[in-house]
């Protein structure tokens, strides 16, 4: 691994659209920013925090996320998520993530990602597909 150390961080912004709502995701019936969309934004922020800090041929995959969705956000409002690498335990990376809309904190999470060799990872996935085809 290149330069993975606690404190790496990134922040991403997104404007909530109809495609992000609970009613579109099937995670509820209301037209507000959905928990699945929040999780996606949070994971994307964690990935962005690692940009330029992995060795060539490495990538990360999500392994666990514990999310607390604290407040609803309407369509059209800006949301942002900030992920900070809080710890490195071998290949396991531990993140603390918070998300806000224009008014308040809307979510908090802890997230584990794992550093993998991208080529070997994709070979294992392809082998799974081939086993299923038989």
Short mmCIF file of C-alpha atoms in Angstrom, two decimals, residues 23-86:
data_model
loop_
_atom_site.label_atom_id
_atom_site.label_comp_id
_atom_site.label_asym_id
_atom_site.label_seq_id
_atom_site.Cartn_x
_atom_site.Cartn_y
_atom_site.Cartn_z
CA UNK A 23 -40.22 6.32 -3.39
CA UNK A 24 -37.98 5.68 -6.44
CA UNK A 25 -35.61 3.33 -4.56
CA UNK A 26 -38.48 1.38 -3.00
CA UNK A 27 -37.15 2.07 0.48
CA UNK A 28 -40.22 4.09 1.43
CA UNK A 29 -43.15 5.93 -0.07
CA UNK A 30 -42.07 9.53 0.40
CA UNK A 31 -40.27 11.84 -2.04
CA UNK A 32 -37.21 12.56 0.14
CA UNK A 33 -33.50 11.62 -0.08
CA UNK A 34 -33.44 7.86 0.45
CA UNK A 35 -31.24 5.89 2.79
CA UNK A 36 -29.81 3.84 -0.14
CA UNK A 37 -28.82 7.08 -1.90
CA UNK A 38 -27.28 8.36 1.34
CA UNK A 39 -25.25 5.15 1.68
CA UNK A 40 -24.05 5.51 -1.91
CA UNK A 41 -22.92 9.09 -1.31
CA UNK A 42 -21.13 8.07 1.88
CA UNK A 43 -19.31 5.18 0.22
CA UNK A 44 -18.34 7.41 -2.71
CA UNK A 45 -16.80 9.90 -0.27
CA UNK A 46 -14.74 7.11 1.31
CA UNK A 47 -13.52 5.99 -2.12
CA UNK A 48 -12.64 9.59 -3.00
CA UNK A 49 -10.58 9.91 0.20
CA UNK A 50 -8.31 7.12 -1.06
CA UNK A 51 -7.77 8.59 -4.52
CA UNK A 52 -4.05 8.68 -5.29
CA UNK A 53 -3.11 6.79 -2.12
CA UNK A 54 -3.33 3.17 -3.28
CA UNK A 55 -0.54 1.25 -4.97
CA UNK A 56 -0.93 0.54 -8.70
CA UNK A 57 -3.30 -2.38 -9.29
CA UNK A 58 -5.07 -1.95 -5.96
CA UNK A 59 -8.64 -0.91 -5.32
CA UNK A 60 -11.01 -1.13 -2.37
CA UNK A 61 -14.30 -2.88 -1.82
CA UNK A 62 -16.91 -2.16 0.81
CA UNK A 63 -17.37 -4.75 3.52
CA UNK A 64 -19.60 -3.17 6.15
CA UNK A 65 -21.45 0.07 6.78
CA UNK A 66 -23.42 1.08 9.85
CA UNK A 67 -25.60 4.07 8.97
CA UNK A 68 -27.84 6.29 11.02
CA UNK A 69 -30.13 8.33 8.75
CA UNK A 70 -31.05 11.21 11.04
CA UNK A 71 -33.15 13.67 9.01
CA UNK A 72 -35.15 13.89 5.80
CA UNK A 73 -33.97 16.02 2.86
CA UNK A 74 -36.30 17.24 0.09
CA UNK A 75 -35.70 17.07 -3.66
CA UNK A 76 -33.66 20.01 -4.91
CA UNK A 77 -31.62 20.46 -1.75
CA UNK A 78 -27.84 20.07 -1.74
CA UNK A 79 -26.33 17.27 0.39
CA UNK A 80 -22.70 16.62 1.19
CA UNK A 81 -20.84 13.74 2.77
CA UNK A 82 -17.41 13.86 4.40
CA UNK A 83 -15.46 10.65 4.94
CA UNK A 84 -12.32 10.45 7.04
CA UNK A 85 -10.03 7.44 7.29
CA UNK A 86 -10.01 6.74 11.02
#
